[in-house]
PDB file of C-alpha atoms and ligand atoms in Angstrom:
ATOM      1  CA  MET I   1      16.969 -10.195  10.310  1.00  0.00           C
ATOM      2  CA  ALA I   2      15.056  -7.121  10.986  1.00  0.00           C
ATOM      3  CA  ARG I   3      14.366  -4.616   8.128  1.00  0.00           C
ATOM      4  CA  LYS I   4      15.396  -1.218   8.751  1.00  0.00           C
ATOM      5  CA  LYS I   5      12.477   1.640   8.451  1.00  0.00           C
ATOM      6  CA  ASP I   6      12.816   2.478   3.952  1.00  0.00           C
ATOM      7  CA  GLN I   7      15.473  -0.444   3.551  1.00  0.00           C
ATOM      8  CA  PRO I   8      14.147  -1.918   0.208  1.00  0.00           C
ATOM      9  CA  VAL I   9      12.495  -5.154  -0.116  1.00  0.00           C
ATOM     10  CA  ILE I  10      12.034  -7.354  -3.221  1.00  0.00           C
ATOM     11  CA  ASP I  11       9.243  -6.812  -5.586  1.00  0.00           C
ATOM     12  CA  LYS I  12       7.840 -10.000  -6.999  1.00  0.00           C
ATOM     13  CA  ASP I  13       6.228  -8.761 -10.058  1.00  0.00           C
ATOM     14  CA  LYS I  14       9.787  -7.402 -10.624  1.00  0.00           C
ATOM     15  CA  ILE I  15      11.755 -10.392 -10.982  1.00  0.00           C
ATOM     16  CA  PRO I  16      14.568 -10.507 -14.075  1.00  0.00           C
ATOM     17  CA  ARG I  17      13.901 -13.068 -16.273  1.00  0.00           C
ATOM     18  CA  HIS I  18      17.759 -14.040 -16.762  1.00  0.00           C
ATOM     19  CA  VAL I  19      19.627 -13.765 -14.842  1.00  0.00           C
ATOM     20  CA  ALA I  20      23.951 -14.442 -15.853  1.00  0.00           C
ATOM     21  CA  ILE I  21      26.673 -14.453 -13.486  1.00  0.00           C
ATOM     22  CA  ILE I  22      30.119 -14.221 -14.069  1.00  0.00           C
ATOM     23  CA  MET I  23      31.326 -15.604 -10.970  1.00  0.00           C
ATOM     24  CA  ASP I  24      34.567 -13.978  -9.657  1.00  0.00           C
ATOM     25  CA  GLY I  25      37.464 -14.401  -6.739  1.00  0.00           C
ATOM     26  CA  ASN I  26      37.292 -17.428  -5.990  1.00  0.00           C
ATOM     27  CA  GLY I  27      41.634 -17.367  -6.323  1.00  0.00           C
ATOM     28  CA  ARG I  28      41.240 -14.059  -3.987  1.00  0.00           C
ATOM     29  CA  TRP I  29      38.895 -16.069  -1.591  1.00  0.00           C
ATOM     30  CA  ALA I  30      41.864 -18.409  -1.247  1.00  0.00           C
ATOM     31  CA  LYS I  31      44.567 -16.631  -0.577  1.00  0.00           C
ATOM     32  CA  LYS I  32      43.059 -14.149   2.200  1.00  0.00           C
ATOM     33  CA  ARG I  33      43.180 -17.374   3.534  1.00  0.00           C
ATOM     34  CA  PHE I  34      46.321 -18.917   2.539  1.00  0.00           C
ATOM     35  CA  ILE I  35      45.181 -21.875   1.328  1.00  0.00           C
ATOM     36  CA  PRO I  36      45.227 -23.230  -2.106  1.00  0.00           C
ATOM     37  CA  ARG I  37      43.459 -21.391  -5.198  1.00  0.00           C
ATOM     38  CA  THR I  38      41.806 -24.404  -5.813  1.00  0.00           C
ATOM     39  CA  MET I  39      40.287 -24.112  -1.765  1.00  0.00           C
ATOM     40  CA  GLY I  40      38.617 -20.659  -3.502  1.00  0.00           C
ATOM     41  CA  HIS I  41      36.928 -22.905  -6.607  1.00  0.00           C
ATOM     42  CA  ARG I  42      35.932 -26.207  -4.134  1.00  0.00           C
ATOM     43  CA  ALA I  43      34.190 -22.811  -1.870  1.00  0.00           C
ATOM     44  CA  GLY I  44      32.864 -21.397  -5.140  1.00  0.00           C
ATOM     45  CA  MET I  45      31.474 -24.392  -6.196  1.00  0.00           C
ATOM     46  CA  ALA I  46      29.028 -24.425  -2.519  1.00  0.00           C
ATOM     47  CA  SER I  47      28.155 -20.822  -3.836  1.00  0.00           C
ATOM     48  CA  LEU I  48      26.957 -21.801  -6.805  1.00  0.00           C
ATOM     49  CA  LYS I  49      24.719 -24.763  -5.558  1.00  0.00           C
ATOM     50  CA  LYS I  50      23.410 -22.165  -3.507  1.00  0.00           C
ATOM     51  CA  VAL I  51      22.343 -19.434  -5.383  1.00  0.00           C
ATOM     52  CA  VAL I  52      20.984 -22.637  -7.676  1.00  0.00           C
ATOM     53  CA  LYS I  53      18.426 -23.149  -5.408  1.00  0.00           C
ATOM     54  CA  ALA I  54      17.823 -19.179  -4.329  1.00  0.00           C
ATOM     55  CA  CYS I  55      17.392 -18.501  -7.797  1.00  0.00           C
ATOM     56  CA  ASP I  56      14.520 -21.196  -8.516  1.00  0.00           C
ATOM     57  CA  GLU I  57      12.764 -19.636  -5.129  1.00  0.00           C
ATOM     58  CA  LEU I  58      13.189 -16.414  -6.954  1.00  0.00           C
ATOM     59  CA  GLY I  59      11.676 -17.083  -9.814  1.00  0.00           C
ATOM     60  CA  ILE I  60      13.802 -16.464 -12.618  1.00  0.00           C
ATOM     61  CA  ALA I  61      13.138 -18.327 -14.996  1.00  0.00           C
ATOM     62  CA  ILE I  62      16.977 -18.847 -16.482  1.00  0.00           C
ATOM     63  CA  LEU I  63      20.274 -18.656 -15.046  1.00  0.00           C
ATOM     64  CA  THR I  64      23.900 -18.282 -16.835  1.00  0.00           C
ATOM     65  CA  VAL I  65      27.319 -18.636 -14.676  1.00  0.00           C
ATOM     66  CA  PHE I  66      30.352 -18.404 -16.239  1.00  0.00           C
ATOM     67  CA  ALA I  67      32.053 -21.505 -15.251  1.00  0.00           C
ATOM     68  CA  PHE I  68      34.635 -21.927 -17.332  1.00  0.00           C
ATOM     69  CA  SER I  69      36.414 -19.918 -20.305  1.00  0.00           C
ATOM     70  CA  THR I  70      38.072 -20.624 -23.406  1.00  0.00           C
ATOM     71  CA  GLU I  71      40.799 -18.679 -22.045  1.00  0.00           C
ATOM     72  CA  ASN I  72      40.877 -20.234 -18.566  1.00  0.00           C
ATOM     73  CA  TRP I  73      42.755 -22.702 -20.366  1.00  0.00           C
ATOM     74  CA  LYS I  74      45.642 -20.395 -20.419  1.00  0.00           C
ATOM     75  CA  ARG I  75      46.092 -21.374 -15.796  1.00  0.00           C
ATOM     76  CA  PRO I  76      48.160 -23.943 -14.609  1.00  0.00           C
ATOM     77  CA  SER I  77      47.526 -27.570 -16.063  1.00  0.00           C
ATOM     78  CA  ASP I  78      46.841 -28.893 -11.943  1.00  0.00           C
ATOM     79  CA  GLU I  79      44.462 -25.607 -11.850  1.00  0.00           C
ATOM     80  CA  VAL I  80      42.705 -27.025 -14.767  1.00  0.00           C
ATOM     81  CA  ASN I  81      42.487 -30.142 -14.016  1.00  0.00           C
ATOM     82  CA  TYR I  82      41.181 -29.557 -10.667  1.00  0.00           C
ATOM     83  CA  LEU I  83      38.211 -27.317 -11.919  1.00  0.00           C
ATOM     84  CA  MET I  84      37.626 -29.707 -14.518  1.00  0.00           C
ATOM     85  CA  GLN I  85      36.710 -32.603 -11.967  1.00  0.00           C
ATOM     86  CA  LEU I  86      35.209 -29.919  -9.328  1.00  0.00           C
ATOM     87  CA  LEU I  87      32.884 -29.554 -12.198  1.00  0.00           C
ATOM     88  CA  ALA I  88      32.715 -33.832 -12.939  1.00  0.00           C
ATOM     89  CA  GLU I  89      31.956 -33.599  -9.374  1.00  0.00           C
ATOM     90  CA  PHE I  90      28.829 -30.879  -9.315  1.00  0.00           C
ATOM     91  CA  MET I  91      27.207 -32.677 -12.285  1.00  0.00           C
ATOM     92  CA  ARG I  92      27.650 -36.529  -9.848  1.00  0.00           C
ATOM     93  CA  LYS I  93      26.276 -34.894  -6.742  1.00  0.00           C
ATOM     94  CA  GLU I  94      24.330 -32.180  -7.247  1.00  0.00           C
ATOM     95  CA  LEU I  95      22.044 -34.015 -10.673  1.00  0.00           C
ATOM     96  CA  ASP I  96      19.475 -35.695  -8.802  1.00  0.00           C
ATOM     97  CA  GLU I  97      18.431 -32.743  -6.400  1.00  0.00           C
ATOM     98  CA  LEU I  98      18.730 -30.585  -9.600  1.00  0.00           C
ATOM     99  CA  HIS I  99      16.288 -32.998 -11.320  1.00  0.00           C
ATOM    100  CA  GLN I 100      13.745 -33.178  -8.527  1.00  0.00           C
ATOM    101  CA  ASN I 101      13.983 -29.520  -8.823  1.00  0.00           C
ATOM    102  CA  ASN I 102      12.549 -29.560 -12.213  1.00  0.00           C
ATOM    103  CA  VAL I 103      15.798 -27.485 -13.116  1.00  0.00           C
ATOM    104  CA  ARG I 104      16.833 -27.478 -17.261  1.00  0.00           C
ATOM    105  CA  ILE I 105      20.978 -28.083 -17.109  1.00  0.00           C
ATOM    106  CA  GLN I 106      22.769 -26.318 -20.897  1.00  0.00           C
ATOM    107  CA  VAL I 107      26.141 -26.052 -21.452  1.00  0.00           C
ATOM    108  CA  LEU I 108      26.950 -23.070 -23.338  1.00  0.00           C
ATOM    109  CA  GLY I 109      30.087 -23.091 -24.803  1.00  0.00           C
ATOM    110  CA  ASP I 110      31.902 -26.425 -27.273  1.00  0.00           C
ATOM    111  CA  TYR I 111      32.507 -28.589 -24.228  1.00  0.00           C
ATOM    112  CA  ARG I 112      33.186 -31.712 -26.390  1.00  0.00           C
ATOM    113  CA  ALA I 113      37.474 -30.062 -25.813  1.00  0.00           C
ATOM    114  CA  MET I 114      36.604 -31.423 -22.087  1.00  0.00           C
ATOM    115  CA  PRO I 115      37.917 -34.731 -20.539  1.00  0.00           C
ATOM    116  CA  ALA I 116      36.047 -37.967 -21.241  1.00  0.00           C
ATOM    117  CA  ASP I 117      34.794 -38.369 -17.373  1.00  0.00           C
ATOM    118  CA  CYS I 118      33.718 -34.384 -17.648  1.00  0.00           C
ATOM    119  CA  ARG I 119      31.488 -34.953 -20.863  1.00  0.00           C
ATOM    120  CA  ILE I 120      29.885 -38.385 -19.743  1.00  0.00           C
ATOM    121  CA  GLU I 121      28.721 -35.978 -17.066  1.00  0.00           C
ATOM    122  CA  ILE I 122      27.449 -33.229 -18.537  1.00  0.00           C
ATOM    123  CA  LYS I 123      25.725 -35.583 -21.220  1.00  0.00           C
ATOM    124  CA  ARG I 124      23.480 -37.031 -18.853  1.00  0.00           C
ATOM    125  CA  ALA I 125      23.260 -34.158 -17.494  1.00  0.00           C
ATOM    126  CA  LEU I 126      22.009 -32.389 -19.958  1.00  0.00           C
ATOM    127  CA  GLU I 127      19.758 -36.171 -21.180  1.00  0.00           C
ATOM    128  CA  MET I 128      17.795 -36.477 -18.081  1.00  0.00           C
ATOM    129  CA  THR I 129      16.809 -32.884 -17.335  1.00  0.00           C
ATOM    130  CA  ARG I 130      16.174 -32.115 -21.155  1.00  0.00           C
ATOM    131  CA  ALA I 131      12.469 -32.445 -20.510  1.00  0.00           C
ATOM    132  CA  ASN I 132      12.020 -29.921 -17.501  1.00  0.00           C
ATOM    133  CA  THR I 133       9.863 -27.599 -17.317  1.00  0.00           C
ATOM    134  CA  GLY I 134      11.370 -25.298 -14.711  1.00  0.00           C
ATOM    135  CA  LEU I 135      14.456 -23.322 -13.871  1.00  0.00           C
ATOM    136  CA  ILE I 136      17.241 -23.030 -16.429  1.00  0.00           C
ATOM    137  CA  PHE I 137      20.470 -23.585 -16.162  1.00  0.00           C
ATOM    138  CA  ASN I 138      22.831 -22.366 -18.396  1.00  0.00           C
ATOM    139  CA  ILE I 139      26.322 -23.107 -17.238  1.00  0.00           C
ATOM    140  CA  ALA I 140      28.979 -21.394 -19.450  1.00  0.00           C
ATOM    141  CA  LEU I 141      31.909 -23.558 -20.002  1.00  0.00           C
ATOM    142  CA  ASN I 142      35.054 -23.361 -22.663  1.00  0.00           C
ATOM    143  CA  TYR I 143      32.578 -20.521 -23.565  1.00  0.00           C
ATOM    144  CA  GLY I 144      34.149 -17.439 -25.319  1.00  0.00           C
ATOM    145  CA  ALA I 145      31.541 -14.925 -26.660  1.00  0.00           C
ATOM    146  CA  ARG I 146      33.722 -14.071 -29.348  1.00  0.00           C
ATOM    147  CA  GLN I 147      33.879 -17.751 -30.698  1.00  0.00           C
ATOM    148  CA  GLU I 148      30.461 -17.750 -30.022  1.00  0.00           C
ATOM    149  CA  ILE I 149      29.508 -15.191 -32.677  1.00  0.00           C
ATOM    150  CA  MET I 150      32.142 -16.440 -34.765  1.00  0.00           C
ATOM    151  CA  ASP I 151      30.590 -19.312 -34.820  1.00  0.00           C
ATOM    152  CA  ALA I 152      27.191 -17.775 -35.905  1.00  0.00           C
ATOM    153  CA  ALA I 153      29.144 -16.030 -38.857  1.00  0.00           C
ATOM    154  CA  LYS I 154      30.765 -18.980 -39.761  1.00  0.00           C
ATOM    155  CA  GLN I 155      27.314 -21.018 -39.810  1.00  0.00           C
ATOM    156  CA  LEU I 156      25.520 -18.156 -41.529  1.00  0.00           C
ATOM    157  CA  ALA I 157      27.831 -17.604 -44.228  1.00  0.00           C
ATOM    158  CA  ALA I 158      27.705 -21.378 -45.818  1.00  0.00           C
ATOM    159  CA  GLN I 159      23.507 -20.643 -45.055  1.00  0.00           C
ATOM    160  CA  ILE I 160      24.330 -17.685 -47.461  1.00  0.00           C
ATOM    161  CA  ALA I 161      26.685 -19.360 -49.748  1.00  0.00           C
ATOM    162  CA  ALA I 162      24.436 -22.832 -50.060  1.00  0.00           C
ATOM    163  CA  GLY I 163      21.792 -19.997 -51.402  1.00  0.00           C
ATOM    164  CA  GLU I 164      19.342 -20.587 -48.246  1.00  0.00           C
ATOM    165  CA  ILE I 165      18.808 -16.876 -46.974  1.00  0.00           C
ATOM    166  CA  LYS I 166      19.719 -13.884 -48.727  1.00  0.00           C
ATOM    167  CA  ALA I 167      22.299 -11.719 -47.063  1.00  0.00           C
ATOM    168  CA  GLU I 168      20.115  -8.831 -47.068  1.00  0.00           C
ATOM    169  CA  GLU I 169      17.918 -10.842 -46.062  1.00  0.00           C
ATOM    170  CA  VAL I 170      19.775 -11.359 -42.407  1.00  0.00           C
ATOM    171  CA  ASN I 171      18.970  -9.643 -39.519  1.00  0.00           C
ATOM    172  CA  GLU I 172      19.172  -9.708 -35.221  1.00  0.00           C
ATOM    173  CA  GLU I 173      16.838 -12.218 -34.592  1.00  0.00           C
ATOM    174  CA  ILE I 174      18.039 -14.554 -37.055  1.00  0.00           C
ATOM    175  CA  PHE I 175      21.508 -13.968 -36.270  1.00  0.00           C
ATOM    176  CA  SER I 176      20.438 -14.864 -32.888  1.00  0.00           C
ATOM    177  CA  ARG I 177      18.990 -18.039 -33.411  1.00  0.00           C
ATOM    178  CA  LEU I 178      22.723 -18.959 -34.008  1.00  0.00           C
ATOM    179  CA  LEU I 179      24.107 -18.346 -31.302  1.00  0.00           C
ATOM    180  CA  TYR I 180      24.292 -20.768 -28.368  1.00  0.00           C
ATOM    181  CA  THR I 181      21.753 -18.798 -26.617  1.00  0.00           C
ATOM    182  CA  LYS I 182      19.358 -19.481 -28.979  1.00  0.00           C
ATOM    183  CA  GLY I 183      15.697 -19.173 -28.271  1.00  0.00           C
ATOM    184  CA  MET I 184      16.159 -18.000 -24.943  1.00  0.00           C
ATOM    185  CA  PRO I 185      15.819 -14.157 -24.000  1.00  0.00           C
ATOM    186  CA  ASP I 186      19.077 -12.097 -22.955  1.00  0.00           C
ATOM    187  CA  PRO I 187      20.008 -11.493 -19.715  1.00  0.00           C
ATOM    188  CA  ASP I 188      18.283  -8.445 -17.918  1.00  0.00           C
ATOM    189  CA  LEU I 189      20.788  -8.814 -15.315  1.00  0.00           C
ATOM    190  CA  LEU I 190      24.244  -9.228 -15.257  1.00  0.00           C
ATOM    191  CA  ILE I 191      26.320  -9.578 -11.839  1.00  0.00           C
ATOM    192  CA  ARG I 192      29.449  -9.384 -11.309  1.00  0.00           C
ATOM    193  CA  SER I 193      31.592 -10.498  -7.980  1.00  0.00           C
ATOM    194  CA  SER I 194      34.225  -9.584  -6.774  1.00  0.00           C
ATOM    195  CA  GLY I 195      34.520  -6.393  -7.731  1.00  0.00           C
ATOM    196  CA  GLU I 196      36.127  -6.337 -11.348  1.00  0.00           C
ATOM    197  CA  LYS I 197      34.665  -3.951 -13.839  1.00  0.00           C
ATOM    198  CA  ARG I 198      35.152  -6.304 -16.595  1.00  0.00           C
ATOM    199  CA  ILE I 199      33.366  -8.117 -18.927  1.00  0.00           C
ATOM    200  CA  SER I 200      35.900 -10.692 -20.186  1.00  0.00           C
ATOM    201  CA  ASN I 201      34.103 -12.368 -23.345  1.00  0.00           C
ATOM    202  CA  PHE I 202      30.910 -12.886 -21.633  1.00  0.00           C
ATOM    203  CA  MET I 203      27.711 -12.883 -23.667  1.00  0.00           C
ATOM    204  CA  LEU I 204      28.796  -9.661 -25.767  1.00  0.00           C
ATOM    205  CA  TRP I 205      26.056  -9.801 -28.045  1.00  0.00           C
ATOM    206  CA  GLN I 206      23.541 -10.952 -25.204  1.00  0.00           C
ATOM    207  CA  ILE I 207      24.116  -7.603 -22.580  1.00  0.00           C
ATOM    208  CA  ALA I 208      23.525  -5.538 -25.110  1.00  0.00           C
ATOM    209  CA  TYR I 209      21.079  -3.835 -22.937  1.00  0.00           C
ATOM    210  CA  THR I 210      21.761  -5.973 -19.411  1.00  0.00           C
ATOM    211  CA  GLU I 211      21.792  -3.648 -16.448  1.00  0.00           C
ATOM    212  CA  LEU I 212      24.717  -4.646 -14.826  1.00  0.00           C
ATOM    213  CA  VAL I 213      25.433  -5.576 -11.113  1.00  0.00           C
ATOM    214  CA  VAL I 214      29.369  -5.290  -9.586  1.00  0.00           C
ATOM    215  CA  THR I 215      29.262  -6.555  -5.755  1.00  0.00           C
ATOM    216  CA  ASP I 216      33.123  -6.502  -4.216  1.00  0.00           C
ATOM    217  CA  THR I 217      31.710  -9.648  -2.776  1.00  0.00           C
ATOM    218  CA  LEU I 218      34.628 -12.470  -3.743  1.00  0.00           C
ATOM    219  CA  TRP I 219      32.222 -15.753  -4.934  1.00  0.00           C
ATOM    220  CA  PRO I 220      32.733 -17.913  -2.403  1.00  0.00           C
ATOM    221  CA  ASP I 221      31.500 -15.677   0.143  1.00  0.00           C
ATOM    222  CA  PHE I 222      28.432 -14.501  -2.140  1.00  0.00           C
ATOM    223  CA  SER I 223      25.120 -15.712  -0.834  1.00  0.00           C
ATOM    224  CA  GLU I 224      21.268 -15.657  -1.425  1.00  0.00           C
ATOM    225  CA  ILE I 225      21.514 -12.486   0.491  1.00  0.00           C
ATOM    226  CA  ASP I 226      23.636 -10.953  -2.403  1.00  0.00           C
ATOM    227  CA  LEU I 227      21.331 -12.160  -4.466  1.00  0.00           C
ATOM    228  CA  ILE I 228      18.515 -10.791  -3.595  1.00  0.00           C
ATOM    229  CA  ARG I 229      20.485  -7.524  -3.251  1.00  0.00           C
ATOM    230  CA  ALA I 230      21.717  -7.546  -6.587  1.00  0.00           C
ATOM    231  CA  VAL I 231      18.194  -8.231  -7.797  1.00  0.00           C
ATOM    232  CA  ILE I 232      16.601  -5.122  -5.783  1.00  0.00           C
ATOM    233  CA  GLU I 233      19.282  -3.309  -7.236  1.00  0.00           C
ATOM    234  CA  TYR I 234      18.291  -4.330 -10.348  1.00  0.00           C
ATOM    235  CA  GLN I 235      14.413  -3.102 -10.273  1.00  0.00           C
ATOM    236  CA  GLN I 236      15.628   0.206  -8.689  1.00  0.00           C
ATOM    237  CA  ARG I 237      17.029   0.941 -12.299  1.00  0.00           C
ATOM    238  CA  ASP I 238      15.087   2.727 -15.531  1.00  0.00           C
ATOM    239  CA  ARG I 239      15.806   0.395 -18.076  1.00  0.00           C
ATOM    240  CA  LYS I 240      15.384   2.735 -21.218  1.00  0.00           C
ATOM    241  CA  PHE I 241      16.042   0.524 -24.285  1.00  0.00           C
ATOM    242  CA  GLY I 242      17.989   3.595 -25.847  1.00  0.00           C
ATOM    243  CA  GLY I 243      13.854   5.205 -25.631  1.00  0.00           C
ATOM    244  CA  LEU I 244      13.169   7.824 -22.944  1.00  0.00           C
ATOM    245  CA  SER I 245      11.847   6.445 -19.745  1.00  0.00           C
ATOM    246  CA  LYS I 246       8.253   4.870 -19.759  1.00  0.00           C
TER     247      LYS I 246
HETATM  248  C1  FPP L 301      37.069 -16.971 -10.593  1.00  0.00           C
HETATM  249  O1  FPP L 301      37.598 -16.543 -10.426  1.00  0.00           O
HETATM  250  C2  FPP L 301      36.533 -18.367 -11.442  1.00  0.00           C
HETATM  251  C3  FPP L 301      36.903 -19.530 -12.447  1.00  0.00           C
HETATM  252  C4  FPP L 301      38.070 -19.091 -13.503  1.00  0.00           C
HETATM  253  C5  FPP L 301      36.359 -20.607 -12.250  1.00  0.00           C
HETATM  254  C6  FPP L 301      34.536 -20.940 -11.942  1.00  0.00           C
HETATM  255  C7  FPP L 301      34.429 -21.843 -11.138  1.00  0.00           C
HETATM  256  C8  FPP L 301      33.657 -21.997 -10.031  1.00  0.00           C
HETATM  257  C9  FPP L 301      33.112 -21.226  -8.734  1.00  0.00           C
HETATM  258  C10 FPP L 301      33.639 -23.675  -9.275  1.00  0.00           C
HETATM  259  C11 FPP L 301      32.338 -24.151  -9.463  1.00  0.00           C
HETATM  260  C12 FPP L 301      31.477 -24.230 -10.808  1.00  0.00           C
HETATM  261  C13 FPP L 301      31.181 -25.097 -11.594  1.00  0.00           C
HETATM  262  C14 FPP L 301      30.279 -25.049 -12.472  1.00  0.00           C
HETATM  263  C15 FPP L 301      31.410 -26.386 -10.877  1.00  0.00           C
HETATM  264  P1  FPP L 301      39.596 -16.471 -10.805  1.00  0.00           P
HETATM  265  O2  FPP L 301      40.229 -17.708 -10.221  1.00  0.00           O
HETATM  266  O3  FPP L 301      39.652 -15.933 -11.429  1.00  0.00           O
HETATM  267  O4  FPP L 301      39.691 -16.020  -8.592  1.00  0.00           O
HETATM  268  P2  FPP L 301      40.648 -14.477  -8.864  1.00  0.00           P
HETATM  269  O5  FPP L 301      40.689 -13.318  -9.576  1.00  0.00           O
HETATM  270  O6  FPP L 301      40.708 -14.143  -7.543  1.00  0.00           O
HETATM  271  O7  FPP L 301      42.122 -15.094  -9.025  1.00  0.00           O
END
């Protein structure tokens, strides 16, 4: 595709370290085609596969995707079951290639609530890729940011009660270490597909200074090009972190 004059190009020296994605719009994509919502999720899985590869190729260090929220259990059981099966299938089919590409898979959230076959696939993926040093691929599963923050607060309260730390010593760094993302930098860029301008209980602590890009593209239509566009938009932002422009 020929590049138009003045059309911005990606700056390889300003690649975001951590990209988070709310993969939204699978249901609407399916509705537009008069096919079941589940088919939208399946098409969404194909997009995810392409995006993981593209992130790796761009040199993004961490990709975090919102795959299943603590609130998604409210959906009809058929849809929930389908999503669980899809997740197990994704792990089964993609694990070898991800491992070969040195991708480290991690799960954010309490996946003990998932069905047994899903848990087995997840455990296998975590164990197999544990020592990999390439792209960190975080899958948020049964994830809710309020739950994550509350869990951290409970752990901290227990540590204070046990005399391991004093309340007045608690700071943001200590608190961050109790979150599922411990040791990882906060997302630089959060992308939400399908036009909704909401955070939906995703990474509430970590996105304090994250740049948000909302695209109208429905997740199953989201491609490498959309990812590159979002990165270029991010690169044009003036990040001030509450201070002044450099
Ligand atoms: C939101 O679309 C999407 C989800 C709740 C699930 C995301 C899941 C995938 C992309 C499938 C593959 C994931 C893995 C990890 C294998 P929606 O159903 O809310 O869409 P709508 O708002 O248009 O109804």
